[in-house]
Amino acid sequence: MKSSFKILFEDADVLVADKPAGIAVIPQRNIEVPCLQKELEKTYGKLFVVHRIDKNTSGVICFAKNEAAHKFLNEEFEKHNVKKLYKAIVRGRLMNKAGQINFPIAPHPVKPNIMVTHPKGKKSLTIYKVEEEFKHASVLNVEIKTGRTHQIRVHLAAIGHGLLVDEVYAGADAFYLSSIKKNYKTKSTVLPDINIEDKENKELLEMNTTEKPIISRLTLHASELHFHHPSTKEVIICKSEMPDDLQVLLKLLRKYDV
């Protein structure tokens, strides 16, 4: 059975996929929920995880297809020999159009699965360069030299330019057209005469007039992965185009946020 996921590279040692946002790389607590690893294994057999990206991040993800390749790639990631590039759409305009963020990162002392910058945390390095600017947002090219959990999200939030959508680190679970379009009015269909005192009719009216978000997932995309092939040692470069939801967001920012 052919996989429904786009494959960027595949041979006897390695499989590189283009992960859509909304699916986790590895199994979660609820094993009934699909994950990329298990879905791909239905087509390609046993896969070994060598790195991860967040569930709500899209883009390039690499798996090993045998134990030898797994060992080699793990060592390459640990030695920081793998080049990892991202596109990030963030809040605001950065004063420094290119720079480095090197705050150490550690787990939150109380909240599980949350990371913070902390002097006693692990060494972390993020390099960024502004690619495009709008009135209230910017597109960054980002390279992470280390691979800490939530590194890009934590580092960008730490300099005051968190992702445009990131509920955990930037306090925004969605982005709306009304935030950039002047005199925005919610489009609604004409409803028949209804009694708004009726609970069901009230809910119908609210659904009809509530603005839908442009995007409600992390505005982060893993755009490129450069690594040495486990067998040939050739440099493999895998690239992923920005998906439709982020393309739509950029189109609207270019139209209304200039």
PDB file of C-alpha atoms in Angstrom:
ATOM      1  CA  MET A   1       0.000   0.000   0.000  1.00  0.00           C
ATOM      2  CA  LYS A   2       1.433   3.371  -1.037  1.00  0.00           C
ATOM      3  CA  SER A   3       1.873   5.921   1.742  1.00  0.00           C
ATOM      4  CA  SER A   4      -0.269   9.067   1.626  1.00  0.00           C
ATOM      5  CA  PHE A   5       2.669  11.083   2.991  1.00  0.00           C
ATOM      6  CA  LYS A   6       5.105  12.803   0.651  1.00  0.00           C
ATOM      7  CA  ILE A   7       8.514  11.110   0.669  1.00  0.00           C
ATOM      8  CA  LEU A   8      11.499  13.396   0.035  1.00  0.00           C
ATOM      9  CA  PHE A   9      14.199  10.698   0.005  1.00  0.00           C
ATOM     10  CA  GLU A  10      14.272   6.933   0.435  1.00  0.00           C
ATOM     11  CA  ASP A  11      16.743   4.098   0.018  1.00  0.00           C
ATOM     12  CA  ALA A  12      17.811   0.986   1.944  1.00  0.00           C
ATOM     13  CA  ASP A  13      19.131   3.029   4.888  1.00  0.00           C
ATOM     14  CA  VAL A  14      17.108   6.215   5.188  1.00  0.00           C
ATOM     15  CA  LEU A  15      13.589   7.538   4.736  1.00  0.00           C
ATOM     16  CA  VAL A  16      12.870  11.273   4.798  1.00  0.00           C
ATOM     17  CA  ALA A  17       9.238  12.383   4.850  1.00  0.00           C
ATOM     18  CA  ASP A  18       7.414  15.695   4.555  1.00  0.00           C
ATOM     19  CA  LYS A  19       5.332  15.777   7.742  1.00  0.00           C
ATOM     20  CA  PRO A  20       2.059  17.707   7.735  1.00  0.00           C
ATOM     21  CA  ALA A  21       1.113  19.688  10.820  1.00  0.00           C
ATOM     22  CA  GLY A  22      -1.259  17.924  13.209  1.00  0.00           C
ATOM     23  CA  ILE A  23       0.328  14.472  13.398  1.00  0.00           C
ATOM     24  CA  ALA A  24       2.926  13.456  15.994  1.00  0.00           C
ATOM     25  CA  VAL A  25       6.186  11.831  14.902  1.00  0.00           C
ATOM     26  CA  ILE A  26       6.053   9.022  17.499  1.00  0.00           C
ATOM     27  CA  PRO A  27       3.206   7.306  19.387  1.00  0.00           C
ATOM     28  CA  GLN A  28       1.525   9.384  22.088  1.00  0.00           C
ATOM     29  CA  ARG A  29      -0.131   8.235  25.322  1.00  0.00           C
ATOM     30  CA  ASN A  30      -3.280   7.354  23.420  1.00  0.00           C
ATOM     31  CA  ILE A  31      -1.959   4.635  21.128  1.00  0.00           C
ATOM     32  CA  GLU A  32      -5.167   4.788  19.075  1.00  0.00           C
ATOM     33  CA  VAL A  33      -4.160   8.217  17.718  1.00  0.00           C
ATOM     34  CA  PRO A  34      -2.162   7.868  14.462  1.00  0.00           C
ATOM     35  CA  CYS A  35       1.489   8.960  14.390  1.00  0.00           C
ATOM     36  CA  LEU A  36       3.826   9.424  11.443  1.00  0.00           C
ATOM     37  CA  GLN A  37       6.211   6.618  12.386  1.00  0.00           C
ATOM     38  CA  LYS A  38       3.490   3.965  12.610  1.00  0.00           C
ATOM     39  CA  GLU A  39       1.678   5.190   9.508  1.00  0.00           C
ATOM     40  CA  LEU A  40       4.861   5.062   7.428  1.00  0.00           C
ATOM     41  CA  GLU A  41       5.761   1.625   8.804  1.00  0.00           C
ATOM     42  CA  LYS A  42       2.598   0.250   7.171  1.00  0.00           C
ATOM     43  CA  THR A  43       4.302   0.872   3.826  1.00  0.00           C
ATOM     44  CA  TYR A  44       8.042   0.884   4.519  1.00  0.00           C
ATOM     45  CA  GLY A  45       8.490  -1.554   7.396  1.00  0.00           C
ATOM     46  CA  LYS A  46      10.375  -0.945  10.638  1.00  0.00           C
ATOM     47  CA  LEU A  47      11.597   2.647  11.059  1.00  0.00           C
ATOM     48  CA  PHE A  48      13.949   4.079  13.687  1.00  0.00           C
ATOM     49  CA  VAL A  49      13.430   7.610  14.988  1.00  0.00           C
ATOM     50  CA  VAL A  50      16.547   9.813  14.927  1.00  0.00           C
ATOM     51  CA  HIS A  51      14.992  13.225  15.640  1.00  0.00           C
ATOM     52  CA  ARG A  52      11.600  14.845  16.130  1.00  0.00           C
ATOM     53  CA  ILE A  53       9.658  17.988  15.342  1.00  0.00           C
ATOM     54  CA  ASP A  54       6.566  19.154  17.203  1.00  0.00           C
ATOM     55  CA  LYS A  55       3.174  17.719  16.329  1.00  0.00           C
ATOM     56  CA  ASN A  56       1.948  21.096  15.075  1.00  0.00           C
ATOM     57  CA  THR A  57       5.113  21.864  13.113  1.00  0.00           C
ATOM     58  CA  SER A  58       5.263  20.800   9.463  1.00  0.00           C
ATOM     59  CA  GLY A  59       8.227  19.784   7.358  1.00  0.00           C
ATOM     60  CA  VAL A  60      11.249  17.519   6.952  1.00  0.00           C
ATOM     61  CA  ILE A  61      11.620  14.504   9.252  1.00  0.00           C
ATOM     62  CA  CYS A  62      14.197  11.722   8.931  1.00  0.00           C
ATOM     63  CA  PHE A  63      13.986   8.039   9.913  1.00  0.00           C
ATOM     64  CA  ALA A  64      16.603   5.285   9.765  1.00  0.00           C
ATOM     65  CA  LYS A  65      15.631   1.962   8.163  1.00  0.00           C
ATOM     66  CA  ASN A  66      18.096  -0.289   9.966  1.00  0.00           C
ATOM     67  CA  GLU A  67      20.122  -0.383  13.187  1.00  0.00           C
ATOM     68  CA  ALA A  68      23.440   0.588  11.590  1.00  0.00           C
ATOM     69  CA  ALA A  69      21.910   3.656   9.942  1.00  0.00           C
ATOM     70  CA  HIS A  70      20.140   4.485  13.205  1.00  0.00           C
ATOM     71  CA  LYS A  71      23.416   4.419  15.147  1.00  0.00           C
ATOM     72  CA  PHE A  72      25.221   6.556  12.562  1.00  0.00           C
ATOM     73  CA  LEU A  73      22.477   9.181  12.292  1.00  0.00           C
ATOM     74  CA  ASN A  74      22.035   9.386  16.066  1.00  0.00           C
ATOM     75  CA  GLU A  75      25.734  10.149  16.392  1.00  0.00           C
ATOM     76  CA  GLU A  76      25.529  12.757  13.627  1.00  0.00           C
ATOM     77  CA  PHE A  77      22.696  14.547  15.438  1.00  0.00           C
ATOM     78  CA  GLU A  78      24.484  14.315  18.788  1.00  0.00           C
ATOM     79  CA  LYS A  79      27.677  15.765  17.288  1.00  0.00           C
ATOM     80  CA  HIS A  80      25.648  18.574  15.660  1.00  0.00           C
ATOM     81  CA  ASN A  81      26.786  17.499  12.191  1.00  0.00           C
ATOM     82  CA  VAL A  82      23.252  17.778  10.793  1.00  0.00           C
ATOM     83  CA  LYS A  83      22.074  21.109   9.369  1.00  0.00           C
ATOM     84  CA  LYS A  84      18.474  21.904  10.382  1.00  0.00           C
ATOM     85  CA  LEU A  85      16.749  24.873   8.746  1.00  0.00           C
ATOM     86  CA  TYR A  86      13.314  26.301   9.503  1.00  0.00           C
ATOM     87  CA  LYS A  87      10.933  29.018   8.377  1.00  0.00           C
ATOM     88  CA  ALA A  88       9.317  30.851  11.284  1.00  0.00           C
ATOM     89  CA  ILE A  89       6.580  33.477  11.080  1.00  0.00           C
ATOM     90  CA  VAL A  90       6.909  35.580  14.217  1.00  0.00           C
ATOM     91  CA  ARG A  91       5.382  38.559  15.985  1.00  0.00           C
ATOM     92  CA  GLY A  92       6.700  42.034  15.309  1.00  0.00           C
ATOM     93  CA  ARG A  93       9.742  43.417  13.495  1.00  0.00           C
ATOM     94  CA  LEU A  94      13.184  42.547  14.788  1.00  0.00           C
ATOM     95  CA  MET A  95      15.640  45.362  15.465  1.00  0.00           C
ATOM     96  CA  ASN A  96      18.559  43.114  14.561  1.00  0.00           C
ATOM     97  CA  LYS A  97      17.883  41.624  11.127  1.00  0.00           C
ATOM     98  CA  ALA A  98      20.274  38.753  11.767  1.00  0.00           C
ATOM     99  CA  GLY A  99      21.695  37.312  14.938  1.00  0.00           C
ATOM    100  CA  GLN A 100      22.224  34.487  17.381  1.00  0.00           C
ATOM    101  CA  ILE A 101      20.268  33.456  20.466  1.00  0.00           C
ATOM    102  CA  ASN A 102      22.256  31.405  22.953  1.00  0.00           C
ATOM    103  CA  PHE A 103      20.211  31.301  26.155  1.00  0.00           C
ATOM    104  CA  PRO A 104      20.593  27.922  27.914  1.00  0.00           C
ATOM    105  CA  ILE A 105      17.343  25.914  27.980  1.00  0.00           C
ATOM    106  CA  ALA A 106      15.970  23.799  30.832  1.00  0.00           C
ATOM    107  CA  PRO A 107      12.674  22.090  31.746  1.00  0.00           C
ATOM    108  CA  HIS A 108      10.188  24.284  33.605  1.00  0.00           C
ATOM    109  CA  PRO A 109      10.568  23.589  37.350  1.00  0.00           C
ATOM    110  CA  VAL A 110       6.837  22.968  37.820  1.00  0.00           C
ATOM    111  CA  LYS A 111       5.001  22.684  34.498  1.00  0.00           C
ATOM    112  CA  PRO A 112       5.548  19.391  32.620  1.00  0.00           C
ATOM    113  CA  ASN A 113       6.565  19.438  28.946  1.00  0.00           C
ATOM    114  CA  ILE A 114       7.371  23.160  29.086  1.00  0.00           C
ATOM    115  CA  MET A 115      10.863  24.558  28.578  1.00  0.00           C
ATOM    116  CA  VAL A 116      12.391  27.815  29.823  1.00  0.00           C
ATOM    117  CA  THR A 117      15.610  29.750  29.449  1.00  0.00           C
ATOM    118  CA  HIS A 118      17.747  29.257  32.552  1.00  0.00           C
ATOM    119  CA  PRO A 119      21.435  29.903  33.354  1.00  0.00           C
ATOM    120  CA  LYS A 120      21.831  26.300  34.501  1.00  0.00           C
ATOM    121  CA  GLY A 121      20.117  24.853  31.436  1.00  0.00           C
ATOM    122  CA  LYS A 122      21.715  23.059  28.491  1.00  0.00           C
ATOM    123  CA  LYS A 123      23.810  25.002  26.014  1.00  0.00           C
ATOM    124  CA  SER A 124      21.601  26.073  23.099  1.00  0.00           C
ATOM    125  CA  LEU A 125      22.243  28.047  19.931  1.00  0.00           C
ATOM    126  CA  THR A 126      19.752  29.412  17.407  1.00  0.00           C
ATOM    127  CA  ILE A 127      20.781  31.488  14.375  1.00  0.00           C
ATOM    128  CA  TYR A 128      18.226  33.636  12.557  1.00  0.00           C
ATOM    129  CA  LYS A 129      17.962  36.020   9.622  1.00  0.00           C
ATOM    130  CA  VAL A 130      14.962  38.128   8.632  1.00  0.00           C
ATOM    131  CA  GLU A 131      13.678  37.128   5.198  1.00  0.00           C
ATOM    132  CA  GLU A 132      10.573  39.314   4.946  1.00  0.00           C
ATOM    133  CA  GLU A 133       8.925  41.968   7.115  1.00  0.00           C
ATOM    134  CA  PHE A 134       5.378  43.189   7.559  1.00  0.00           C
ATOM    135  CA  LYS A 135       3.883  45.823   9.847  1.00  0.00           C
ATOM    136  CA  HIS A 136       3.203  43.414  12.707  1.00  0.00           C
ATOM    137  CA  ALA A 137       5.059  40.234  11.731  1.00  0.00           C
ATOM    138  CA  SER A 138       8.257  38.876  10.188  1.00  0.00           C
ATOM    139  CA  VAL A 139       9.397  35.761   8.343  1.00  0.00           C
ATOM    140  CA  LEU A 140      12.675  34.335   9.613  1.00  0.00           C
ATOM    141  CA  ASN A 141      15.131  31.799   8.267  1.00  0.00           C
ATOM    142  CA  VAL A 142      16.247  29.875  11.333  1.00  0.00           C
ATOM    143  CA  GLU A 143      19.031  27.366  11.883  1.00  0.00           C
ATOM    144  CA  ILE A 144      19.355  25.451  15.131  1.00  0.00           C
ATOM    145  CA  LYS A 145      22.860  24.336  16.022  1.00  0.00           C
ATOM    146  CA  THR A 146      21.586  22.362  19.013  1.00  0.00           C
ATOM    147  CA  GLY A 147      18.410  20.310  19.277  1.00  0.00           C
ATOM    148  CA  ARG A 148      16.731  21.211  22.548  1.00  0.00           C
ATOM    149  CA  THR A 149      13.029  20.555  23.042  1.00  0.00           C
ATOM    150  CA  HIS A 150      10.983  23.523  21.737  1.00  0.00           C
ATOM    151  CA  GLN A 151      14.265  25.385  21.136  1.00  0.00           C
ATOM    152  CA  ILE A 152      13.101  27.759  18.389  1.00  0.00           C
ATOM    153  CA  ARG A 153       9.841  28.533  20.179  1.00  0.00           C
ATOM    154  CA  VAL A 154      11.577  29.223  23.500  1.00  0.00           C
ATOM    155  CA  HIS A 155      14.401  31.300  22.028  1.00  0.00           C
ATOM    156  CA  LEU A 156      12.181  33.473  19.834  1.00  0.00           C
ATOM    157  CA  ALA A 157       9.788  34.109  22.718  1.00  0.00           C
ATOM    158  CA  ALA A 158      12.769  35.021  24.917  1.00  0.00           C
ATOM    159  CA  ILE A 159      13.749  37.892  22.593  1.00  0.00           C
ATOM    160  CA  GLY A 160      10.160  39.153  22.419  1.00  0.00           C
ATOM    161  CA  HIS A 161       9.312  37.750  18.987  1.00  0.00           C
ATOM    162  CA  GLY A 162       7.466  34.505  19.615  1.00  0.00           C
ATOM    163  CA  LEU A 163       5.762  32.596  16.835  1.00  0.00           C
ATOM    164  CA  LEU A 164       2.673  34.307  15.466  1.00  0.00           C
ATOM    165  CA  VAL A 165       0.717  31.261  16.651  1.00  0.00           C
ATOM    166  CA  ASP A 166       2.023  29.477  19.740  1.00  0.00           C
ATOM    167  CA  GLU A 167      -0.350  29.142  22.668  1.00  0.00           C
ATOM    168  CA  VAL A 168       2.317  27.885  25.089  1.00  0.00           C
ATOM    169  CA  TYR A 169       5.162  30.341  24.527  1.00  0.00           C
ATOM    170  CA  ALA A 170       3.475  33.319  22.841  1.00  0.00           C
ATOM    171  CA  GLY A 171      -0.046  33.181  24.298  1.00  0.00           C
ATOM    172  CA  ALA A 172      -1.787  32.940  20.911  1.00  0.00           C
ATOM    173  CA  ASP A 173      -3.664  29.828  19.831  1.00  0.00           C
ATOM    174  CA  ALA A 174      -4.711  31.270  16.460  1.00  0.00           C
ATOM    175  CA  PHE A 175      -4.277  34.212  14.089  1.00  0.00           C
ATOM    176  CA  TYR A 176      -7.224  36.174  12.719  1.00  0.00           C
ATOM    177  CA  LEU A 177      -7.660  38.361   9.664  1.00  0.00           C
ATOM    178  CA  SER A 178      -9.349  41.010  11.827  1.00  0.00           C
ATOM    179  CA  SER A 179      -6.016  41.665  13.538  1.00  0.00           C
ATOM    180  CA  ILE A 180      -4.505  43.058  10.314  1.00  0.00           C
ATOM    181  CA  LYS A 181      -7.426  44.033   8.051  1.00  0.00           C
ATOM    182  CA  LYS A 182      -8.981  47.430   8.711  1.00  0.00           C
ATOM    183  CA  ASN A 183     -12.756  47.578   9.079  1.00  0.00           C
ATOM    184  CA  TYR A 184     -12.949  43.797   9.051  1.00  0.00           C
ATOM    185  CA  LYS A 185     -16.495  42.464   9.089  1.00  0.00           C
ATOM    186  CA  THR A 186     -17.443  38.856   9.695  1.00  0.00           C
ATOM    187  CA  LYS A 187     -19.130  37.349   6.672  1.00  0.00           C
ATOM    188  CA  SER A 188     -22.367  35.650   7.596  1.00  0.00           C
ATOM    189  CA  THR A 189     -25.104  33.981   5.664  1.00  0.00           C
ATOM    190  CA  VAL A 190     -28.626  35.337   5.894  1.00  0.00           C
ATOM    191  CA  LEU A 191     -30.549  33.430   8.531  1.00  0.00           C
ATOM    192  CA  PRO A 192     -34.309  33.122   8.650  1.00  0.00           C
ATOM    193  CA  ASP A 193     -36.166  34.959  11.407  1.00  0.00           C
ATOM    194  CA  ILE A 194     -35.300  33.190  14.646  1.00  0.00           C
ATOM    195  CA  ASN A 195     -36.134  33.585  18.293  1.00  0.00           C
ATOM    196  CA  ILE A 196     -32.756  34.459  19.851  1.00  0.00           C
ATOM    197  CA  GLU A 197     -34.106  33.660  23.299  1.00  0.00           C
ATOM    198  CA  ASP A 198     -34.057  30.026  22.250  1.00  0.00           C
ATOM    199  CA  LYS A 199     -30.726  28.427  23.306  1.00  0.00           C
ATOM    200  CA  GLU A 200     -30.225  26.463  20.074  1.00  0.00           C
ATOM    201  CA  ASN A 201     -30.935  29.532  17.961  1.00  0.00           C
ATOM    202  CA  LYS A 202     -28.503  31.584  20.035  1.00  0.00           C
ATOM    203  CA  GLU A 203     -25.771  29.021  19.360  1.00  0.00           C
ATOM    204  CA  LEU A 204     -26.609  29.042  15.641  1.00  0.00           C
ATOM    205  CA  LEU A 205     -26.344  32.831  15.534  1.00  0.00           C
ATOM    206  CA  GLU A 206     -23.004  32.777  17.365  1.00  0.00           C
ATOM    207  CA  MET A 207     -21.610  30.141  14.989  1.00  0.00           C
ATOM    208  CA  ASN A 208     -22.752  32.222  12.029  1.00  0.00           C
ATOM    209  CA  THR A 209     -21.039  35.421  13.196  1.00  0.00           C
ATOM    210  CA  THR A 210     -17.866  34.101  14.854  1.00  0.00           C
ATOM    211  CA  GLU A 211     -14.674  34.801  12.910  1.00  0.00           C
ATOM    212  CA  LYS A 212     -12.718  31.743  11.848  1.00  0.00           C
ATOM    213  CA  PRO A 213      -8.931  31.906  12.247  1.00  0.00           C
ATOM    214  CA  ILE A 214      -6.597  32.068   9.269  1.00  0.00           C
ATOM    215  CA  ILE A 215      -4.375  29.547  11.014  1.00  0.00           C
ATOM    216  CA  SER A 216      -4.499  27.775  14.369  1.00  0.00           C
ATOM    217  CA  ARG A 217      -1.256  25.796  14.477  1.00  0.00           C
ATOM    218  CA  LEU A 218       2.390  26.684  15.103  1.00  0.00           C
ATOM    219  CA  THR A 219       3.682  29.057  12.432  1.00  0.00           C
ATOM    220  CA  LEU A 220       6.854  27.005  12.096  1.00  0.00           C
ATOM    221  CA  HIS A 221       8.048  24.834   9.213  1.00  0.00           C
ATOM    222  CA  ALA A 222      11.094  22.537   9.030  1.00  0.00           C
ATOM    223  CA  SER A 223      12.245  23.553   5.560  1.00  0.00           C
ATOM    224  CA  GLU A 224      15.594  21.769   5.069  1.00  0.00           C
ATOM    225  CA  LEU A 225      17.675  18.938   6.483  1.00  0.00           C
ATOM    226  CA  HIS A 226      21.301  18.334   5.427  1.00  0.00           C
ATOM    227  CA  PHE A 227      22.979  15.130   6.615  1.00  0.00           C
ATOM    228  CA  HIS A 228      25.650  12.601   5.670  1.00  0.00           C
ATOM    229  CA  HIS A 229      24.322   9.345   4.268  1.00  0.00           C
ATOM    230  CA  PRO A 230      25.048   6.422   6.640  1.00  0.00           C
ATOM    231  CA  SER A 231      26.629   4.250   3.919  1.00  0.00           C
ATOM    232  CA  THR A 232      27.978   6.527   1.191  1.00  0.00           C
ATOM    233  CA  LYS A 233      28.777   9.506   3.490  1.00  0.00           C
ATOM    234  CA  GLU A 234      27.454  11.702   0.680  1.00  0.00           C
ATOM    235  CA  VAL A 235      25.713  14.890   1.844  1.00  0.00           C
ATOM    236  CA  ILE A 236      21.960  14.491   1.371  1.00  0.00           C
ATOM    237  CA  ILE A 237      19.887  17.686   1.195  1.00  0.00           C
ATOM    238  CA  CYS A 238      16.127  17.389   1.643  1.00  0.00           C
ATOM    239  CA  LYS A 239      13.863  20.410   1.194  1.00  0.00           C
ATOM    240  CA  SER A 240      10.188  20.938   1.954  1.00  0.00           C
ATOM    241  CA  GLU A 241       8.090  23.707   0.438  1.00  0.00           C
ATOM    242  CA  MET A 242       6.027  25.813   2.801  1.00  0.00           C
ATOM    243  CA  PRO A 243       2.567  24.174   3.036  1.00  0.00           C
ATOM    244  CA  ASP A 244      -0.685  25.733   1.873  1.00  0.00           C
ATOM    245  CA  ASP A 245      -1.851  27.016   5.270  1.00  0.00           C
ATOM    246  CA  LEU A 246       1.334  29.035   5.780  1.00  0.00           C
ATOM    247  CA  GLN A 247       1.252  30.197   2.155  1.00  0.00           C
ATOM    248  CA  VAL A 248      -2.264  31.554   2.696  1.00  0.00           C
ATOM    249  CA  LEU A 249      -1.121  33.333   5.859  1.00  0.00           C
ATOM    250  CA  LEU A 250       1.790  34.944   3.993  1.00  0.00           C
ATOM    251  CA  LYS A 251      -0.472  36.007   1.136  1.00  0.00           C
ATOM    252  CA  LEU A 252      -2.790  37.791   3.575  1.00  0.00           C
ATOM    253  CA  LEU A 253       0.086  39.406   5.468  1.00  0.00           C
ATOM    254  CA  ARG A 254       1.487  40.718   2.169  1.00  0.00           C
ATOM    255  CA  LYS A 255      -1.907  42.148   1.279  1.00  0.00           C
ATOM    256  CA  TYR A 256      -3.110  43.599   4.581  1.00  0.00           C
ATOM    257  CA  ASP A 257      -0.099  43.997   6.914  1.00  0.00           C
ATOM    258  CA  VAL A 258       2.115  46.364   4.935  1.00  0.00           C
TER     259      VAL A 258
END
